[in-house]
Amino acid sequence: MRRGLKLISIGLADEYDLSLRAVEEARSCDRLYVELYTTKLSTSKERLEAILGRSLREAYRRDLEGERPRILEEASQSLIGLLIGGDCLTATTHISLLLEARRRGLPTWVIHGSSILTAIAETGLSLYKFGKVVTLPLPERGPPDTVLEALEGNLSLGLHTLILLDLDAERGRWLSIGEGIRLLLNADRPDIFNDETPLIGVARLGWRNPLIRGGRASELLNIDFGEPPQALIVPGRLHFVEEEGLRLLANLPGEALKGWRPRSETELLVERYMKSCRRVIEKLESSPLREEAQRILDYASRYLSDAEYYANEGRWPTALAAVSYCEGLLDALRLLGLAEFEW
Amino acid sequence: MRRGLKLISIGLADEYDLSLRAVEEARSCDRLYVELYTTKLSTSKERLEAILGRSLREAYRRDLEGERPRILEEASQSLIGLLIGGDCLTATTHISLLLEARRRGLPTWVIHGSSILTAIAETGLSLYKFGKVVTLPLPERGPPDTVLEALEGNLSLGLHTLILLDLDAERGRWLSIGEGIRLLLNADRPDIFNDETPLIGVARLGWRNPLIRGGRASELLNIDFGEPPQALIVPGRLHFVEEEGLRLLANLPGEALKGWRPRSETELLVERYMKSCRRVIEKLESSPLREEAQRILDYASRYLSDAEYYANEGRWPTALAAVSYCEGLLDALRLLGLAEFEW
């Protein structure tokens, strides 16, 4: 008996993004479904039907999700194909469906297609330097906390962050780039995201009418990117080829990158502490101290030098440990009345 | 005059991964090239020609790279198509070519296709939780330093790492999963990669005969994954759905994940320092101390509590600063002869 589930990627935009393999595999199925609620495509059930020469049924959340997805009941009796926008295992929903099929011992096939996750290379940014990908939820679905957390982590490693903008295809609701930026600004974490943050907005990548535009957050805020799907990218540390790429491909003015140097929380702490320790040590070096206090001061000064050395090497955690230890030594002098200074 | 450059993705495996759009766009060009040296495909110039019904010329490094790529000279006179394996802007070479075309004011088009960078979702791992992607070079091309660095960074954020294995298509040389593991073990950084590290090996994803297998490094070392392309994945922190995915889709025994908890250097330092500070404070609390030393001890003890609090919250840099400061206070007591202990 022919049975099982074929997950078939449609690709980025429309029916012309189907691969020859996807067309062939779809035609070989007993019954075909198309899922149109997790992404926004530039096609329709009818246009896909015309290309495949086969009739399609639309699959809804209730057919694919939950403990006993209806589509798997059918797949245990016949060969079912499910067409999915983008590359088909990008959304958790479809991985879960694949796993449930495997649990039931059903044969499965995965046919890949083009995806926003690699199409973003059109911005000029290297795909090898992206960190965690994250979705900015519609405000009614929750706060932007996970975005800020992912952004902080990626920036601390100098990596780029792709921020997908949530959409509720069933209700025709979607976040625009401008709304997304506003939500992030309103989160009030200027240390991670503020008016000056350089961004690249991308709309309809792989479609007939894509738009890629870079600028500071405050500049992109008021640009109309048109129809969805849209997404935002926060660049991390940039190679000069990437900088030129952004200029040529995303119209990002070089000025928008001025002063942009993603740094980790550890790095910022190290710089702040090194500055205050250096100031205190310089002050104490010119004051008369008792012999045992002088010894501690010399010791503290050596640890500050170590911290500076490790900071130069980019070994931030070790630098932070050294400079904080130096601070403890100096503060002990102050608390014991062996030296006078203020932080 | 028709002129310009179309970058046309072939996709993951062979000519059937071409999208309908790729076929159409290729057929519309005046002349077609295919680049077969940056990736390994399961096809040939002849098979691509048969599907496209057009003759193809093979493009070599000298045609695409350098200051004046030959292909762009042609693209300024006619409409040139360049077929590229995978999704076409994954390699730096092709981004550079696109940029050089733009600098010359040539019209350009990008047609996307399937890619290893999203096909890895077949392992059951979420694409949203991958960090920086990195290529492990052939030994004659350099040491695995960049891989270890990327791995360390990704693990510190709990992210998965895709390690592509280098290949020299022109010489028919490629790294296997076993060789890759051996190179990483020989780098002698057991804190980042060792015999016990859980891994997922993937070979020929999207091909007719893919293989996905998980296990500890020592176990995968001797599995023959067959023909290239192959790649390695080091998982980061795993969601339980991902754990089940790895079990069902990658045959990863649950046992292989026992004790696996990616941690950052900062986290490890904090734990080590908290332990030694706690031991010293407990010892001093039971010994007689002069009043001013007792005051410093109480102060140090409060900072240790702070460090423990921040560690619980996952705020590792702040925890590190607090515990190192505590260490400095305590050490000052020792150096001044106000307390006796050993670290």
XYZ file of C-alpha atoms in Angstrom:
686
model
C 0.000 0.000 0.000
C 1.287 3.468 -0.911
C 1.295 5.596 2.203
C 3.314 8.287 3.924
C 3.929 12.017 3.966
C 5.946 14.182 1.594
C 6.835 17.636 2.884
C 7.348 19.701 -0.256
C 8.879 23.181 -0.151
C 7.324 25.857 -2.347
C 10.232 28.246 -1.856
C 10.397 31.979 -1.259
C 7.780 33.627 -3.410
C 5.463 31.747 -5.743
C 4.776 28.634 -7.800
C 7.855 29.296 -9.972
C 10.049 28.688 -6.913
C 9.002 25.032 -6.869
C 11.939 22.865 -7.890
C 11.594 20.339 -10.699
C 11.873 17.687 -7.966
C 9.090 19.320 -5.942
C 6.787 19.298 -8.987
C 7.580 15.664 -9.733
C 7.179 14.548 -6.113
C 3.923 16.478 -5.741
C 2.479 14.885 -8.874
C 3.326 11.409 -7.539
C 1.106 11.831 -4.445
C -2.403 10.453 -4.049
C -3.618 13.678 -2.490
C -2.099 17.133 -2.132
C -2.488 19.782 0.535
C -1.079 23.292 0.732
C -0.414 25.145 3.961
C -0.747 28.896 3.597
C -0.951 30.126 7.184
C 2.662 30.149 8.441
C 4.171 32.353 5.725
C 3.089 34.919 3.191
C 3.563 33.892 -0.421
C 2.945 35.681 -3.694
C 0.785 32.884 -5.053
C -2.535 31.146 -4.462
C -3.972 27.648 -4.300
C -5.291 28.150 -7.821
C -1.956 29.201 -9.311
C -0.188 26.293 -7.639
C -2.882 23.967 -9.002
C -2.367 25.338 -12.500
C 1.378 24.661 -12.405
C 1.036 21.202 -10.881
C -1.958 20.202 -12.968
C -3.445 18.758 -9.784
C -6.106 19.850 -7.344
C -5.022 21.046 -3.918
C -6.814 21.249 -0.564
C -5.895 23.930 1.888
C -4.531 22.620 5.204
C -5.367 24.573 8.347
C -3.817 24.605 11.781
C -6.273 21.944 13.008
C -5.183 19.564 10.231
C -1.483 19.781 11.044
C -1.188 20.443 14.754
C -2.292 18.826 18.003
C -1.866 15.265 19.200
C -3.550 13.542 16.258
C -3.010 15.692 13.151
C -5.734 14.817 10.672
C -3.257 14.770 7.791
C -1.363 11.880 9.396
C -4.506 9.779 9.626
C -4.742 10.133 5.860
C -1.022 9.526 5.400
C -1.421 6.131 7.048
C -3.837 5.149 4.269
C -2.351 6.867 1.224
C 0.507 8.973 -0.062
C -0.049 12.566 1.007
C 1.917 15.610 -0.167
C 1.955 18.824 1.832
C 3.166 21.988 0.092
C 4.787 24.496 2.443
C 6.136 28.013 1.767
C 9.890 28.642 2.049
C 12.105 25.699 2.979
C 9.716 23.295 4.605
C 11.294 22.579 7.986
C 11.852 26.195 9.004
C 8.757 26.387 11.227
C 8.484 24.250 14.373
C 4.989 23.169 13.261
C 6.378 21.194 10.364
C 9.224 19.618 12.325
C 6.656 18.473 14.886
C 4.523 17.006 12.114
C 7.544 15.161 10.707
C 8.375 13.789 14.164
C 4.814 12.643 14.777
C 4.836 10.862 11.393
C 8.069 9.102 12.353
C 6.682 8.110 15.745
C 3.844 6.411 13.888
C 6.278 4.641 11.622
C 5.038 6.405 8.505
C 7.440 6.852 5.580
C 8.427 10.507 5.151
C 10.196 12.555 2.502
C 11.504 16.109 2.646
C 11.926 18.163 -0.533
C 13.843 21.375 0.044
C 13.398 24.832 -1.439
C 14.631 28.414 -1.217
C 14.304 30.269 2.087
C 14.478 33.734 3.588
C 17.203 32.352 5.879
C 19.654 32.275 2.973
C 18.075 34.865 0.654
C 19.261 37.535 3.119
C 22.710 37.161 1.566
C 21.328 39.617 -1.024
C 21.975 42.348 1.532
C 25.718 41.793 1.169
C 26.054 40.282 4.640
C 27.839 36.953 4.979
C 25.559 34.046 5.886
C 28.397 32.636 7.971
C 28.231 35.508 10.397
C 24.589 35.374 11.424
C 23.755 34.294 14.971
C 20.462 33.149 16.445
C 17.389 33.993 14.340
C 14.386 35.374 16.163
C 10.759 36.392 15.481
C 9.402 39.693 16.765
C 5.855 38.871 17.910
C 2.761 40.935 17.154
C 2.131 43.088 20.258
C -0.995 41.077 21.161
C 1.140 37.923 21.243
C 3.752 39.115 23.718
C 6.604 41.500 24.489
C 9.795 41.717 22.408
C 11.949 40.250 25.203
C 13.227 37.243 23.257
C 14.338 39.563 20.443
C 16.343 41.765 22.786
C 17.894 38.739 24.456
C 18.908 37.166 21.138
C 20.220 40.510 19.919
C 22.319 41.039 23.039
C 23.818 37.550 22.743
C 24.568 37.846 19.015
C 26.078 41.328 19.368
C 28.317 40.122 22.190
C 29.843 37.712 19.648
C 29.802 40.304 16.859
C 27.191 38.311 14.890
C 24.371 39.617 12.687
C 20.771 39.112 13.822
C 17.876 38.341 11.489
C 14.615 39.480 13.078
C 11.603 37.969 11.333
C 8.440 40.021 11.717
C 5.438 38.124 12.989
C 2.364 37.672 10.852
C -1.068 36.269 11.456
C -1.973 35.163 7.948
C -5.428 33.970 9.038
C -6.337 37.472 10.220
C -4.327 39.302 7.553
C -2.273 41.003 10.308
C 1.454 41.528 9.951
C 4.181 43.646 11.465
C 5.818 46.168 9.187
C 9.451 47.214 9.545
C 8.340 50.575 10.978
C 6.088 48.934 13.581
C 8.823 46.457 14.444
C 11.343 49.245 15.044
C 8.813 51.112 17.198
C 8.159 48.021 19.326
C 11.864 47.563 19.880
C 12.429 51.224 20.734
C 9.492 51.145 23.171
C 11.039 48.195 24.983
C 13.356 50.864 26.406
C 16.626 48.969 26.350
C 18.789 51.644 24.706
C 21.926 49.680 25.611
C 20.786 47.029 23.097
C 18.576 48.890 20.620
C 18.132 52.627 20.104
C 17.512 55.337 17.503
C 21.112 55.115 16.338
C 21.236 51.346 15.769
C 22.096 50.603 12.129
C 19.540 48.313 10.481
C 18.776 46.696 7.184
C 15.119 46.357 6.268
C 14.243 43.688 3.711
C 10.868 43.219 2.073
C 9.713 40.516 -0.333
C 13.135 38.949 -0.931
C 13.019 36.612 -3.920
C 9.771 38.230 -5.139
C 9.326 40.277 -8.290
C 9.566 43.546 -6.358
C 12.001 43.153 -3.468
C 13.223 46.108 -1.426
C 16.405 46.259 0.633
C 17.208 49.464 2.502
C 19.672 50.240 5.270
C 19.943 53.129 7.707
C 19.770 54.084 11.374
C 16.645 52.894 13.234
C 15.328 56.460 13.290
C 15.708 56.692 9.499
C 14.055 53.382 8.575
C 11.157 54.086 10.921
C 9.325 56.142 8.336
C 10.136 54.302 5.133
C 7.202 52.431 3.619
C 8.476 49.000 2.629
C 5.150 47.991 1.099
C 3.608 44.541 1.305
C 4.855 41.707 3.563
C 6.855 39.585 4.128
C 9.318 41.984 5.727
C 12.231 41.433 8.073
C 14.894 43.396 9.915
C 18.601 42.751 10.257
C 20.856 44.201 12.921
C 24.433 43.902 11.692
C 27.189 42.698 13.992
C 30.893 43.321 13.379
C 31.390 43.974 9.686
C 34.095 42.845 7.311
C 34.970 45.626 4.850
C 33.481 43.576 1.997
C 30.234 43.404 3.955
C 30.358 47.160 4.530
C 30.712 47.716 0.829
C 27.991 45.157 0.185
C 25.590 47.061 2.432
C 26.437 50.282 0.642
C 25.945 48.837 -2.854
C 23.091 46.416 -2.232
C 21.197 47.966 0.679
C 21.858 51.665 0.045
C 23.210 51.886 3.562
C 25.068 55.194 3.879
C 28.544 54.633 5.375
C 27.666 57.328 7.874
C 25.026 55.029 9.422
C 27.804 52.691 10.580
C 29.852 55.420 12.264
C 30.527 54.529 15.874
C 28.921 51.085 15.412
C 30.974 48.537 17.264
C 28.975 45.723 18.836
C 30.359 44.983 22.263
C 29.482 42.491 24.945
C 28.346 43.343 28.460
C 31.626 41.879 29.741
C 33.649 44.167 27.474
C 31.733 47.234 28.664
C 32.215 46.281 32.325
C 35.953 45.740 31.790
C 36.393 49.158 30.194
C 34.459 50.909 32.951
C 36.320 49.152 35.772
C 39.740 49.592 34.158
C 39.135 53.311 33.920
C 38.178 53.721 37.579
C 40.978 51.447 38.857
C 43.549 53.341 36.763
C 42.347 56.657 38.182
C 42.513 55.415 41.799
C 45.942 53.825 41.389
C 47.374 57.009 39.829
C 46.008 59.057 42.708
C 47.430 56.702 45.372
C 50.827 56.486 43.687
C 51.327 60.160 44.408
C 50.251 59.960 48.079
C 52.343 58.762 51.040
C 51.299 55.230 52.114
C 52.359 52.862 54.881
C 54.664 50.112 53.729
C 52.081 47.273 53.826
C 49.570 49.456 51.967
C 52.195 50.255 49.355
C 52.718 46.536 48.818
C 48.998 45.977 48.189
C 48.961 48.954 45.838
C 51.829 47.497 43.796
C 49.996 44.199 43.681
C 46.764 45.889 42.546
C 48.679 47.769 39.883
C 50.093 44.497 38.499
C 46.562 43.070 38.263
C 45.393 46.149 36.395
C 48.211 45.598 33.894
C 47.103 41.981 33.520
C 43.545 43.123 32.869
C 44.802 45.537 30.200
C 46.825 42.766 28.602
C 43.876 40.346 28.474
C 41.563 43.082 27.191
C 43.991 43.722 24.332
C 43.907 40.014 23.516
C 40.090 40.071 23.535
C 40.023 37.671 26.493
C 37.227 39.566 28.213
C 36.162 37.174 31.001
C 39.774 36.857 32.222
C 40.203 40.622 31.995
C 37.019 41.135 34.002
C 38.170 38.740 36.735
C 41.563 40.531 36.959
C 40.195 44.070 37.101
C 37.458 43.177 39.621
C 40.049 41.508 41.834
C 42.182 44.676 41.576
C 39.140 46.693 42.659
C 38.662 44.419 45.696
C 42.302 44.879 46.754
C 42.057 48.667 46.494
C 38.747 48.806 48.296
C 40.130 46.766 51.185
C 42.791 49.489 51.652
C 40.075 52.120 51.768
C 37.823 50.147 54.138
C 40.769 49.486 56.497
C 41.616 53.181 56.547
C 45.016 52.524 54.918
C 44.300 54.746 51.926
C 41.856 57.491 51.048
C 40.076 57.800 47.701
C 36.684 57.776 46.077
C 35.584 55.541 43.230
C 21.341 46.008 -25.690
C 20.657 42.990 -23.462
C 23.400 42.734 -20.867
C 23.971 41.817 -17.253
C 24.522 38.864 -14.944
C 22.020 36.360 -13.588
C 23.192 34.319 -10.611
C 21.088 31.161 -10.745
C 21.009 28.680 -7.877
C 21.089 24.988 -8.731
C 20.135 23.921 -5.217
C 21.334 21.131 -2.967
C 21.858 18.062 -5.066
C 21.253 17.935 -8.805
C 19.460 19.361 -11.843
C 16.057 18.484 -10.355
C 16.684 21.011 -7.590
C 16.518 23.836 -10.131
C 13.355 25.842 -9.576
C 10.960 26.503 -12.441
C 12.107 30.112 -12.222
C 15.775 29.079 -12.425
C 15.064 27.061 -15.580
C 13.155 29.922 -17.174
C 15.745 32.535 -16.254
C 18.596 30.327 -17.463
C 16.881 29.768 -20.817
C 16.474 33.522 -21.276
C 20.243 34.189 -21.170
C 22.472 34.690 -24.192
C 25.155 32.479 -22.707
C 25.254 30.120 -19.749
C 28.081 29.142 -17.405
C 28.136 26.647 -14.579
C 30.493 26.844 -11.603
C 31.332 23.435 -10.157
C 34.357 24.164 -7.950
C 32.908 25.609 -4.730
C 30.499 22.783 -3.877
C 30.000 19.113 -4.604
C 26.828 18.304 -6.531
C 25.299 15.061 -7.701
C 25.069 16.204 -11.296
C 27.229 17.157 -14.261
C 27.442 19.806 -16.931
C 25.876 17.320 -19.347
C 22.886 16.526 -17.154
C 22.251 20.195 -16.515
C 22.461 20.823 -20.255
C 19.916 18.063 -20.907
C 17.406 19.573 -18.482
C 17.905 23.139 -19.711
C 18.085 22.226 -23.380
C 21.005 24.648 -23.634
C 24.751 24.298 -23.828
C 26.810 25.258 -20.782
C 30.417 26.345 -20.336
C 32.258 25.522 -17.190
C 33.441 28.576 -15.223
C 36.722 28.325 -13.355
C 38.200 30.360 -10.544
C 40.041 32.605 -13.035
C 36.748 33.468 -14.772
C 34.984 34.573 -11.591
C 37.626 35.948 -9.259
C 40.287 38.640 -9.248
C 40.030 42.300 -10.144
C 38.590 41.888 -13.617
C 36.532 38.696 -13.702
C 36.296 37.536 -17.307
C 32.600 36.734 -16.928
C 31.823 40.400 -16.207
C 33.541 41.503 -19.399
C 31.060 39.297 -21.228
C 28.166 40.484 -19.064
C 28.793 44.044 -20.218
C 28.105 42.900 -23.796
C 25.369 40.306 -23.360
C 23.088 38.595 -20.890
C 25.085 35.985 -18.986
C 23.710 33.326 -16.651
C 25.895 31.634 -14.056
C 24.600 28.427 -12.459
C 25.846 27.882 -8.917
C 25.335 24.941 -6.526
C 23.258 25.440 -3.375
C 21.763 28.883 -2.776
C 23.913 31.124 -4.903
C 25.160 33.782 -2.462
C 26.395 31.392 0.211
C 30.053 31.600 -0.858
C 31.983 34.867 -0.588
C 33.197 34.389 -4.162
C 29.733 34.950 -5.558
C 28.909 37.910 -3.328
C 32.161 39.521 -4.509
C 31.194 38.859 -8.101
C 27.778 40.433 -7.528
C 29.394 43.486 -5.927
C 31.873 43.890 -8.762
C 28.988 43.728 -11.266
C 27.155 46.445 -9.335
C 30.271 48.618 -9.165
C 30.380 48.443 -12.966
C 26.715 49.378 -13.163
C 25.703 46.057 -14.710
C 22.149 44.823 -14.186
C 22.080 41.789 -11.882
C 19.503 39.178 -10.884
C 19.616 36.605 -8.114
C 17.541 33.405 -8.328
C 17.487 31.462 -5.079
C 17.528 27.733 -4.407
C 17.755 25.154 -1.643
C 20.783 25.153 0.638
C 22.607 23.039 3.212
C 22.154 25.977 5.619
C 18.431 25.198 5.932
C 18.422 21.508 4.931
C 20.064 20.774 8.313
C 16.608 21.149 9.866
C 16.226 17.495 8.819
C 18.306 16.628 11.893
C 15.456 17.812 14.126
C 17.407 20.871 15.318
C 15.685 24.251 15.112
C 17.129 26.569 12.466
C 16.445 29.469 14.812
C 19.003 28.227 17.313
C 22.064 27.966 15.125
C 24.904 30.399 15.724
C 27.830 31.306 13.482
C 28.514 28.827 10.655
C 32.110 27.856 10.056
C 34.218 25.799 7.628
C 36.818 23.356 8.908
C 39.742 23.747 6.498
C 41.701 20.903 4.905
C 44.874 20.467 7.016
C 47.072 21.861 4.207
C 44.989 25.044 4.234
C 45.374 25.901 7.907
C 44.635 24.989 11.522
C 41.111 24.535 12.927
C 41.394 27.659 15.113
C 38.436 29.500 13.610
C 36.232 26.446 14.175
C 37.154 26.232 17.855
C 36.629 29.971 18.281
C 33.181 29.885 16.638
C 32.266 26.799 18.638
C 33.294 28.411 21.917
C 31.253 31.518 21.150
C 28.153 29.623 20.030
C 28.266 27.252 23.002
C 28.568 30.199 25.384
C 25.155 31.321 24.073
C 23.791 27.763 23.965
C 23.595 27.853 20.132
C 24.135 24.996 17.683
C 27.174 25.105 15.379
C 27.184 23.915 11.777
C 30.711 22.959 10.756
C 31.057 22.638 6.999
C 33.883 20.347 5.909
C 36.286 21.843 3.429
C 36.632 20.440 -0.041
C 38.965 21.069 -2.939
C 36.750 20.049 -5.837
C 39.493 20.756 -8.372
C 41.778 18.197 -6.720
C 38.985 15.843 -5.678
C 40.040 16.260 -2.013
C 37.494 16.552 0.768
C 37.335 16.163 4.515
C 35.224 13.323 5.850
C 33.376 13.506 9.148
C 35.924 11.135 10.718
C 38.880 13.246 9.526
C 37.131 16.393 10.710
C 36.605 14.969 14.197
C 40.232 13.856 14.336
C 41.476 17.344 13.352
C 39.343 18.901 16.094
C 40.486 16.384 18.721
C 44.130 16.951 17.745
C 43.734 20.682 18.278
C 43.895 19.709 21.960
C 41.266 22.049 23.363
C 39.315 19.511 25.448
C 37.452 22.352 27.157
C 35.753 23.054 23.804
C 35.844 19.741 21.932
C 36.651 16.272 23.197
C 35.825 12.552 22.831
C 32.596 13.041 24.747
C 31.210 15.947 22.710
C 27.846 14.985 21.182
C 27.767 15.471 17.424
C 25.492 15.015 14.460
C 27.123 13.951 11.226
C 25.208 14.714 8.027
C 26.101 13.485 4.566
C 24.464 14.279 1.232
C 21.440 16.122 2.637
C 18.810 16.576 -0.066
C 20.433 13.853 -2.188
C 18.923 10.479 -3.017
C 20.936 8.746 -0.296
C 21.360 11.093 2.658
C 22.745 9.911 5.998
C 22.198 11.572 9.377
C 23.778 10.005 12.435
C 24.374 11.327 15.932
C 26.653 10.181 18.743
C 29.625 11.143 20.864
C 32.719 12.292 18.933
C 34.472 9.012 19.773
C 31.550 7.042 18.300
C 31.161 8.969 15.033
C 34.896 8.833 14.439
C 34.714 5.400 12.874
C 31.431 5.571 10.998
C 31.802 5.678 7.225
C 29.433 8.357 5.971
C 30.251 7.640 2.327
C 30.585 10.261 -0.375
C 30.719 14.050 0.218
C 29.329 16.565 0.886
C 29.465 15.954 4.619
C 29.139 18.261 7.585
C 29.208 18.177 11.365
C 26.888 19.782 13.875
C 27.691 20.422 17.513
C 24.404 20.925 19.357
C 23.981 23.736 21.864
C 21.314 23.802 24.546
C 18.467 21.558 23.430
C 14.724 21.980 23.661
C 13.044 18.650 24.480
C 11.457 18.593 21.012
C 14.955 18.925 19.544
C 16.192 16.089 21.767
C 13.411 13.886 20.505
C 14.093 15.056 16.959
C 17.724 13.992 17.251
C 16.656 10.617 18.602
C 14.100 9.991 15.829
C 15.824 11.636 12.873
C 19.524 11.330 13.687
C 19.528 8.070 15.694
C 21.245 9.938 18.489
C 21.042 7.789 21.611
C 19.703 9.824 24.574
C 22.752 8.602 26.483
C 25.029 10.642 24.201
C 23.512 13.839 25.605
C 24.048 12.895 29.243
C 26.005 15.568 31.047
C 25.915 17.821 27.961
C 25.387 21.384 29.078
C 27.107 24.033 26.996
C 28.599 26.660 29.254
C 30.540 29.824 28.673
C 34.042 30.549 29.904
C 32.567 33.237 32.177
C 30.168 30.725 33.734
C 32.991 28.273 34.400
C 35.158 30.990 35.998
C 32.269 32.113 38.202
C 31.655 28.595 39.477
C 35.339 28.005 40.227
C 35.793 31.330 42.033
C 32.539 31.020 43.997
C 33.664 27.658 45.282
C 37.048 28.887 46.512
C 35.641 32.111 48.019
C 32.947 30.133 49.854
C 35.579 27.779 51.305
C 37.810 30.649 52.493
C 34.912 32.617 54.004
C 33.646 29.567 55.883
C 37.120 28.950 57.288
C 37.587 32.573 58.395
C 34.148 32.744 59.972
C 35.235 30.165 62.507
C 38.561 31.892 63.357
C 39.111 34.889 65.670
C 39.708 38.100 63.640
C 40.456 41.694 64.545
C 37.461 43.992 64.307
C 38.478 45.767 61.098
C 39.258 42.417 59.444
C 35.873 41.072 60.539
C 34.239 44.059 58.825
C 36.019 43.289 55.552
C 35.056 39.632 55.889
C 31.362 40.534 56.305
C 31.635 42.787 53.267
C 33.284 40.014 51.213
C 30.578 37.601 52.277
C 27.878 39.985 51.039
C 29.603 40.191 47.651
C 29.734 36.396 47.444
C 25.969 36.312 48.077
C 25.537 38.871 45.291
C 27.593 36.699 42.954
C 25.432 33.686 43.806
C 22.288 35.701 43.160
C 23.490 36.936 39.753
C 24.685 33.434 38.819
C 21.217 32.089 39.556
C 19.770 34.746 37.279
C 22.207 33.756 34.536
C 23.836 37.208 34.702
C 27.333 35.801 34.406
C 29.468 38.912 33.762
C 27.989 40.669 36.797
C 28.463 37.519 38.869
C 32.091 37.307 37.740
C 32.761 40.930 38.671
C 31.222 40.400 42.140
C 33.066 37.198 42.971
C 36.426 38.505 41.717
C 35.990 41.649 43.803
C 35.223 39.402 46.809
C 38.441 37.511 46.099
C 40.399 40.778 46.060
C 38.982 41.842 49.445
C 39.876 38.496 51.006
C 43.338 38.467 49.505
C 44.049 41.928 50.847
C 43.374 40.554 54.365
C 45.836 37.757 53.756
C 48.509 40.013 52.240
C 48.204 42.450 55.155
C 48.609 39.614 57.670
C 45.086 40.211 59.048
C 43.894 36.680 58.225
C 45.475 33.353 57.386
C 44.253 31.007 54.683
C 45.219 29.377 51.431
C 43.261 29.573 48.183
